[in-house]
Short mmCIF file of C-alpha atoms and ligand atoms in Angstrom, two decimals:
data_model
loop_
_atom_site.label_atom_id
_atom_site.label_comp_id
_atom_site.label_asym_id
_atom_site.label_seq_id
_atom_site.Cartn_x
_atom_site.Cartn_y
_atom_site.Cartn_z
CA MET A 15 86.27 -24.49 70.27
CA ASN A 16 82.52 -24.05 69.80
CA ASN A 17 81.82 -20.31 69.82
CA GLU A 18 78.06 -20.67 69.49
CA LYS A 19 76.44 -18.76 72.35
CA GLN A 20 73.77 -20.40 74.49
CA ILE A 21 71.16 -18.09 75.92
CA TYR A 22 69.83 -19.25 79.24
CA ASP A 23 66.42 -18.25 80.57
CA THR A 24 67.90 -18.12 84.07
CA LEU A 25 71.44 -18.12 85.33
CA ILE A 26 71.73 -18.94 89.03
CA ILE A 27 74.82 -17.84 90.91
CA GLY A 28 75.55 -20.21 93.81
CA SER A 29 74.83 -23.88 94.51
CA GLY A 30 73.67 -23.86 98.15
CA PRO A 31 70.08 -24.70 99.21
CA ALA A 32 68.76 -21.42 97.74
CA GLY A 33 70.41 -21.80 94.33
CA LEU A 34 69.68 -25.50 93.87
CA THR A 35 66.04 -25.14 94.98
CA ALA A 36 65.60 -22.23 92.56
CA SER A 37 67.12 -24.34 89.79
CA ILE A 38 64.75 -27.28 90.51
CA TYR A 39 61.71 -25.00 90.26
CA ASN A 40 62.99 -23.23 87.14
CA ALA A 41 63.78 -26.48 85.37
CA ARG A 42 60.31 -27.79 86.20
CA SER A 43 58.90 -24.63 84.58
CA SER A 44 60.83 -25.59 81.42
CA LEU A 45 63.24 -22.68 81.76
CA LYS A 46 66.73 -23.30 80.39
CA THR A 47 68.70 -23.05 83.61
CA VAL A 48 72.37 -23.01 84.51
CA VAL A 49 73.85 -22.95 88.03
CA ILE A 50 77.32 -21.51 88.57
CA SER A 51 78.49 -23.45 91.59
CA GLY A 52 81.20 -21.17 92.96
CA ASN A 53 84.20 -22.31 94.94
CA GLN A 54 82.05 -24.06 97.55
CA PRO A 55 79.77 -26.40 95.56
CA GLY A 56 76.79 -27.23 97.79
CA GLY A 57 77.35 -24.15 99.96
CA GLN A 58 77.82 -23.79 103.69
CA LEU A 59 76.08 -27.02 104.69
CA THR A 60 78.97 -28.97 103.20
CA ILE A 61 81.15 -27.94 106.15
CA THR A 62 78.75 -29.23 108.77
CA THR A 63 78.33 -32.81 109.93
CA LEU A 64 74.72 -33.46 110.93
CA VAL A 65 71.78 -31.30 109.86
CA ASP A 66 69.08 -32.04 112.40
CA ASN A 67 66.45 -29.46 111.48
CA TYR A 68 65.81 -29.98 107.77
CA PRO A 69 62.33 -31.53 107.48
CA GLY A 70 62.00 -35.01 106.05
CA PHE A 71 64.96 -36.62 107.81
CA PRO A 72 63.82 -38.17 111.12
CA ASN A 73 67.39 -39.00 112.13
CA GLY A 74 69.01 -35.90 110.67
CA VAL A 75 71.06 -35.89 107.48
CA GLY A 76 74.72 -35.25 106.71
CA GLY A 77 75.23 -31.75 105.25
CA VAL A 78 77.26 -33.10 102.32
CA LYS A 79 74.71 -35.83 101.58
CA LEU A 80 71.81 -33.37 101.61
CA MET A 81 73.57 -31.11 99.13
CA ILE A 82 74.74 -33.94 96.83
CA ASP A 83 71.14 -35.18 96.68
CA MET A 84 69.81 -31.68 95.97
CA GLN A 85 72.34 -31.31 93.17
CA GLN A 86 71.43 -34.71 91.71
CA GLN A 87 67.73 -33.77 91.80
CA ALA A 88 68.52 -30.58 89.87
CA LYS A 89 70.64 -32.46 87.31
CA ASN A 90 67.93 -35.11 86.81
CA LEU A 91 65.55 -32.30 85.89
CA GLY A 92 67.95 -30.98 83.25
CA VAL A 93 69.74 -28.20 85.13
CA GLU A 94 73.26 -27.53 83.87
CA ILE A 95 75.79 -27.09 86.66
CA LYS A 96 78.96 -25.25 85.80
CA GLN A 97 81.96 -24.84 88.05
CA GLY A 98 83.33 -21.33 88.36
CA MET A 99 83.12 -18.04 90.17
CA VAL A 100 81.16 -15.11 88.79
CA LYS A 101 83.29 -11.98 88.46
CA LEU A 102 80.98 -9.50 86.80
CA ILE A 103 77.39 -8.96 85.64
CA SER A 104 76.47 -6.40 83.02
CA LEU A 105 73.65 -5.77 80.60
CA SER A 106 74.53 -6.87 77.11
CA ASP A 107 73.54 -4.66 74.19
CA SER A 108 71.88 -7.54 72.35
CA GLN A 109 68.66 -6.59 70.62
CA PRO A 110 65.72 -6.98 70.74
CA VAL A 111 65.93 -9.05 73.95
CA ARG A 112 67.58 -7.52 76.98
CA LEU A 113 70.23 -9.98 78.20
CA PHE A 114 72.53 -10.18 81.18
CA LYS A 115 76.17 -10.88 80.44
CA VAL A 116 77.79 -12.86 83.24
CA GLU A 117 81.57 -13.13 83.26
CA LEU A 118 83.31 -15.92 85.16
CA GLU A 119 86.76 -15.65 86.69
CA ASN A 120 88.15 -17.92 83.95
CA GLY A 121 87.05 -15.36 81.35
CA GLU A 122 84.03 -17.33 80.10
CA ILE A 123 81.00 -15.16 79.33
CA LEU A 124 77.45 -16.48 79.61
CA GLU A 125 74.23 -14.77 78.60
CA ALA A 126 70.87 -15.08 80.31
CA ARG A 127 67.48 -13.39 80.28
CA SER A 128 67.36 -13.36 84.09
CA VAL A 129 69.73 -13.92 87.00
CA ILE A 130 69.15 -15.28 90.50
CA VAL A 131 71.87 -14.44 93.02
CA THR A 132 72.22 -16.99 95.84
CA THR A 133 75.83 -16.49 96.88
CA GLY A 134 75.27 -16.92 100.63
CA ALA A 135 77.18 -15.32 103.46
CA ALA A 136 80.25 -16.77 105.09
CA VAL A 137 80.37 -16.89 108.89
CA LYS A 138 83.23 -14.77 110.24
CA TRP A 139 85.34 -17.12 112.32
CA LEU A 140 87.89 -16.18 114.98
CA ASP A 141 90.81 -17.12 112.75
CA LEU A 142 92.64 -18.94 115.54
CA PRO A 143 94.78 -22.08 115.24
CA LYS A 144 92.80 -25.39 115.43
CA GLU A 145 89.52 -23.56 114.76
CA LYS A 146 88.89 -25.18 111.36
CA GLU A 147 89.30 -28.72 112.66
CA LEU A 148 87.00 -28.02 115.62
CA ILE A 149 84.07 -26.67 113.57
CA GLY A 150 81.39 -29.31 114.06
CA HIS A 151 83.36 -30.73 117.02
CA GLY A 152 82.44 -28.18 119.67
CA ILE A 153 82.68 -25.00 117.61
CA SER A 154 79.65 -23.72 115.74
CA GLY A 155 78.58 -20.62 113.85
CA CYS A 156 74.87 -21.10 114.44
CA ALA A 157 72.97 -21.65 117.72
CA THR A 158 69.66 -22.35 115.97
CA CYS A 159 71.38 -25.10 113.99
CA ASP A 160 73.52 -26.73 116.66
CA GLY A 161 72.18 -25.56 120.04
CA MET A 162 70.24 -28.79 120.63
CA PHE A 163 73.48 -30.80 120.60
CA PHE A 164 74.47 -28.91 123.79
CA ARG A 165 71.31 -29.42 125.84
CA GLY A 166 72.14 -29.19 129.55
CA LYS A 167 75.79 -28.32 128.80
CA THR A 168 78.08 -25.33 129.29
CA VAL A 169 78.69 -23.14 126.27
CA ALA A 170 80.06 -19.73 125.37
CA VAL A 171 79.06 -17.23 122.70
CA VAL A 172 81.63 -14.82 121.27
CA GLY A 173 80.38 -11.40 120.16
CA GLY A 174 78.44 -8.40 121.37
CA GLY A 175 75.99 -7.55 118.60
CA ASP A 176 72.37 -8.51 118.00
CA THR A 177 73.22 -12.01 116.76
CA ALA A 178 75.47 -12.79 119.74
CA CYS A 179 72.83 -11.64 122.25
CA GLU A 180 70.08 -13.49 120.44
CA GLU A 181 72.17 -16.68 120.30
CA ALA A 182 73.10 -16.41 124.00
CA ALA A 183 69.43 -15.90 124.96
CA PHE A 184 68.38 -18.84 122.77
CA LEU A 185 71.07 -21.11 124.26
CA SER A 186 70.12 -20.09 127.82
CA LYS A 187 66.81 -21.90 127.27
CA ILE A 188 68.60 -25.15 126.42
CA CYS A 189 71.96 -25.09 128.18
CA GLU A 190 72.98 -25.20 131.81
CA LYS A 191 75.26 -22.16 131.58
CA VAL A 192 76.09 -19.62 128.87
CA TYR A 193 79.12 -17.31 128.89
CA LEU A 194 78.99 -14.29 126.61
CA ILE A 195 82.50 -13.19 125.72
CA HIS A 196 82.76 -9.67 124.41
CA ARG A 197 85.87 -7.64 123.65
CA ARG A 198 84.37 -4.28 124.69
CA ASP A 199 82.85 -2.99 127.94
CA GLU A 200 79.40 -2.51 126.42
CA LEU A 201 77.24 -4.46 124.01
CA ARG A 202 76.68 -3.21 120.46
CA ALA A 203 73.29 -4.95 120.27
CA SER A 204 69.95 -3.12 120.24
CA ILE A 205 68.45 -2.43 123.69
CA ALA A 206 65.82 -5.11 123.10
CA GLU A 207 68.49 -7.74 122.40
CA GLN A 208 70.68 -6.56 125.30
CA LYS A 209 67.78 -7.01 127.72
CA LYS A 210 67.59 -10.69 126.79
CA VAL A 211 71.06 -11.32 128.23
CA LEU A 212 71.74 -8.61 130.80
CA ASN A 213 69.15 -9.86 133.28
CA ASN A 214 69.34 -13.48 132.34
CA PRO A 215 70.48 -15.62 135.31
CA LYS A 216 71.96 -18.26 133.02
CA VAL A 217 74.11 -15.81 131.05
CA GLU A 218 77.39 -14.54 132.47
CA ILE A 219 79.09 -11.80 130.48
CA TRP A 220 82.87 -11.54 130.33
CA TRP A 221 83.63 -7.95 129.34
CA ASN A 222 86.83 -6.74 127.63
CA SER A 223 87.60 -10.33 126.88
CA GLU A 224 88.98 -12.06 123.81
CA VAL A 225 89.39 -15.73 122.98
CA VAL A 226 93.09 -16.31 122.31
CA GLU A 227 93.35 -20.10 122.27
CA LEU A 228 91.15 -23.07 121.39
CA ASN A 229 92.16 -26.32 123.04
CA PRO A 230 90.88 -29.69 121.87
CA ASN A 231 90.66 -32.83 123.91
CA ASN A 232 92.99 -35.12 122.01
CA GLN A 233 94.00 -37.40 124.85
CA ASN A 234 92.42 -40.29 123.00
CA PRO A 235 93.64 -40.21 119.41
CA SER A 236 90.91 -42.66 118.30
CA ILE A 237 88.23 -40.04 119.08
CA PRO A 238 88.09 -37.06 116.73
CA ASN A 239 89.26 -33.87 118.38
CA LYS A 240 86.61 -32.09 120.38
CA LEU A 241 86.79 -28.68 122.00
CA GLU A 242 87.68 -28.97 125.68
CA ASN A 243 88.54 -25.45 126.79
CA ILE A 244 89.40 -21.98 125.59
CA LYS A 245 91.91 -19.41 126.82
CA ILE A 246 90.49 -15.93 127.34
CA LYS A 247 92.54 -12.77 127.71
CA ASN A 248 91.25 -9.60 129.37
CA ASN A 249 92.36 -6.87 126.98
CA LYS A 250 92.41 -4.23 129.77
CA THR A 251 94.35 -6.12 132.46
CA GLY A 252 96.17 -8.71 130.33
CA GLU A 253 94.94 -11.45 132.69
CA GLU A 254 94.44 -14.86 131.05
CA LYS A 255 92.00 -17.56 132.13
CA ILE A 256 91.07 -21.05 130.98
CA LEU A 257 87.37 -21.75 130.57
CA ASN A 258 86.19 -25.37 130.26
CA LEU A 259 83.39 -25.65 127.72
CA ASP A 260 81.27 -28.13 125.81
CA GLY A 261 80.58 -25.71 123.00
CA LEU A 262 81.66 -22.38 121.57
CA PHE A 263 79.38 -20.34 119.30
CA VAL A 264 81.09 -17.72 117.17
CA ALA A 265 78.71 -14.81 116.51
CA ILE A 266 80.94 -11.98 115.30
CA GLY A 267 79.15 -11.45 111.99
CA SER A 268 78.99 -12.80 108.49
CA SER A 269 80.13 -11.55 105.10
CA PRO A 270 77.77 -11.87 102.14
CA ALA A 271 79.62 -12.89 98.96
CA THR A 272 78.28 -9.94 96.98
CA LYS A 273 81.29 -7.75 96.16
CA PHE A 274 80.85 -8.42 92.43
CA LEU A 275 77.35 -6.85 92.64
CA GLU A 276 78.55 -3.43 93.84
CA GLY A 277 77.17 -0.72 91.55
CA ILE A 278 74.78 -3.20 89.90
CA VAL A 279 72.15 -3.79 92.58
CA ASP A 280 71.46 -2.00 95.88
CA LEU A 281 73.38 -3.50 98.79
CA SER A 282 73.30 -2.74 102.50
CA GLU A 283 76.37 -1.34 104.29
CA THR A 284 77.36 -4.88 105.16
CA GLY A 285 76.86 -6.15 101.61
CA GLN A 286 73.45 -7.80 101.92
CA VAL A 287 71.32 -7.64 98.77
CA PHE A 288 68.15 -5.59 99.16
CA VAL A 289 64.98 -7.23 97.85
CA GLY A 290 61.33 -6.61 98.59
CA LYS A 291 60.59 -3.28 96.89
CA ASN A 292 58.80 -4.83 93.94
CA LYS A 293 55.60 -6.09 95.52
CA GLU A 294 54.68 -8.32 92.60
CA HIS A 295 58.09 -10.00 92.46
CA ILE A 296 59.22 -9.80 96.06
CA THR A 297 62.65 -11.38 95.46
CA MET A 298 63.60 -8.90 92.73
CA THR A 299 66.60 -6.68 93.46
CA SER A 300 66.88 -3.01 92.48
CA MET A 301 67.85 -4.18 88.96
CA GLU A 302 64.90 -5.51 87.01
CA GLY A 303 65.58 -9.10 86.00
CA ILE A 304 68.06 -9.83 88.79
CA PHE A 305 66.55 -11.72 91.72
CA ALA A 306 68.20 -12.81 94.97
CA ALA A 307 67.54 -15.37 97.70
CA GLY A 308 69.09 -17.03 100.74
CA ASP A 309 71.76 -15.87 103.15
CA CYS A 310 73.08 -13.13 100.83
CA VAL A 311 69.77 -11.25 101.15
CA ASN A 312 68.57 -8.80 103.79
CA ILE A 313 66.56 -11.43 105.63
CA LYS A 314 67.08 -12.19 109.28
CA HIS A 315 66.97 -15.96 109.55
CA LYS A 316 70.02 -17.66 108.09
CA GLN A 317 68.80 -21.25 107.83
CA ALA A 318 68.88 -23.85 105.07
CA ILE A 319 65.11 -24.28 104.99
CA VAL A 320 64.62 -20.50 104.74
CA ALA A 321 67.22 -20.30 101.95
CA ALA A 322 65.51 -23.16 100.09
CA GLY A 323 62.10 -21.50 100.55
CA GLU A 324 63.40 -18.15 99.32
CA GLY A 325 65.08 -19.90 96.40
CA CYS A 326 61.70 -21.34 95.46
CA ARG A 327 60.17 -17.86 95.66
CA ALA A 328 62.90 -16.37 93.48
CA ALA A 329 62.33 -19.08 90.86
CA LEU A 330 58.57 -18.48 90.81
CA ASP A 331 59.13 -14.71 90.61
CA THR A 332 61.61 -15.18 87.76
CA GLU A 333 59.20 -17.38 85.88
CA SER A 334 56.31 -14.93 86.22
CA TRP A 335 58.56 -11.95 85.36
CA LEU A 336 59.92 -13.67 82.23
CA SER A 337 56.46 -14.60 81.05
CA SER A 338 55.31 -10.98 81.50
CA LEU A 339 57.94 -9.70 79.01
C1 FAD B 418 78.94 -24.77 110.07
C2 FAD B 418 77.53 -24.44 109.66
C3 FAD B 418 76.50 -25.27 110.06
C4 FAD B 418 75.19 -25.00 109.71
N1 FAD B 418 74.20 -25.85 110.11
C5 FAD B 418 72.93 -25.62 109.73
C6 FAD B 418 71.89 -26.52 110.14
O1 FAD B 418 72.13 -27.50 110.83
N2 FAD B 418 70.63 -26.21 109.72
C7 FAD B 418 70.33 -25.11 108.96
O2 FAD B 418 69.17 -24.93 108.61
N3 FAD B 418 71.30 -24.25 108.59
C8 FAD B 418 72.58 -24.47 108.95
N4 FAD B 418 73.56 -23.59 108.60
C9 FAD B 418 73.19 -22.40 107.83
C10 FAD B 418 72.98 -22.80 106.35
O3 FAD B 418 74.11 -23.51 105.92
C11 FAD B 418 72.75 -21.57 105.50
O4 FAD B 418 71.66 -20.83 106.00
C12 FAD B 418 72.46 -21.98 104.05
O5 FAD B 418 73.48 -22.80 103.53
C13 FAD B 418 72.30 -20.76 103.17
O6 FAD B 418 72.07 -21.19 101.88
P1 FAD B 418 72.39 -20.29 100.61
O7 FAD B 418 72.02 -21.11 99.44
O8 FAD B 418 71.77 -18.96 100.78
O9 FAD B 418 73.97 -20.02 100.64
P2 FAD B 418 75.23 -20.96 100.82
O10 FAD B 418 74.90 -22.29 101.35
O11 FAD B 418 76.21 -20.13 101.54
O12 FAD B 418 75.75 -21.14 99.32
C14 FAD B 418 76.33 -20.08 98.62
C15 FAD B 418 76.82 -20.58 97.28
O13 FAD B 418 77.26 -19.47 96.50
C16 FAD B 418 78.47 -19.80 95.85
N5 FAD B 418 79.15 -18.55 95.50
C17 FAD B 418 79.59 -17.56 96.33
N6 FAD B 418 80.14 -16.55 95.60
C18 FAD B 418 80.02 -16.92 94.29
C19 FAD B 418 80.40 -16.32 93.05
N7 FAD B 418 80.99 -15.11 92.98
N8 FAD B 418 80.15 -17.00 91.90
C20 FAD B 418 79.54 -18.22 91.94
N9 FAD B 418 79.14 -18.82 93.06
C21 FAD B 418 79.40 -18.19 94.23
C22 FAD B 418 79.19 -20.71 96.83
O14 FAD B 418 80.15 -21.50 96.18
C23 FAD B 418 78.01 -21.55 97.34
O15 FAD B 418 77.77 -22.61 96.48
C24 FAD B 418 74.89 -23.84 108.93
C25 FAD B 418 75.92 -22.99 108.53
C26 FAD B 418 77.24 -23.29 108.87
C27 FAD B 418 78.35 -22.38 108.42
#
């Protein structure tokens, strides 16, 4: 086994749009760059079918294709892509250069002068039978991404927080009818977000209600399963109802994949990485030399183009920070 240690200029954690874009920029700045791809190489877009809102693709592009191409672009520029999950980051005691020691779950330890965290945030799904197979076939975790596929149709949003209200209000501009299904008798969203749905003639709120069943239309086995209706249970009365739908948007939150950063960089209560304090390097976290971008960060818009843009910013910040040392 070759024990000689490589020292990377930048180690990027995550291989979604943020991580791969950062790697492309870093490689083009001649920084020795490695991407740790995590257990979802390509990130969240690899579980969607058509991406219709990424510029440059007049007919949309498959999520998997987009990410394979991004990865190939990075590799062509000399980026090393390593499979594995990061378990721990610490500061190594190497002198005179301050280095980050990054430990993977398989025990491998890598050293880098800077780190960019782009670990994304997983949508919280309902965890009901048939849900997985219906994602992309009537079930979505993102109205901005998929709302247009339901123009003029009937949809429901599950949730009662800011995201759920915002998604319901957004969908009400496109869809014929929007049900908002919430398990409590009041919304958790801010007053401003609540206003967008409470007086909206296209939005009907079902209070104290939970989705208990997802039913696909599989009458014709040659057509992939598609959501046809859902069963809703009133958790006060126990009454159950079937609601016919074209689409269901799950908006009950997301979990940033940042547990391994606890105690290393400042995180919000929900685990989002805080950036923005350092005005010169806006993507720097509370730990000098660790940058972050994409869905794992405390930014509002969780979109591939935003993640890619922030990844670019993190790479440019890293480059200028490294050259200031
Ligand atoms: C079903 C679905 C459909 C969507 N459709 C669209 C759309 O049409 N248009 C659009 O703009 N956006 C869409 N989005 C949102 C978009 O996918 C995200 O905004 C975007 O992928 C975020 O990019 P990211 O690079 O920040 O993170 P992600 O894409 O989430 O990538 C995170 C990466 O981090 C890795 N990782 C996590 N933890 C670790 C660890 N400990 N060590 C190493 N690696 C790790 C993962 O393996 C993954 O590679 C969709 C999302 C979903 C779920």
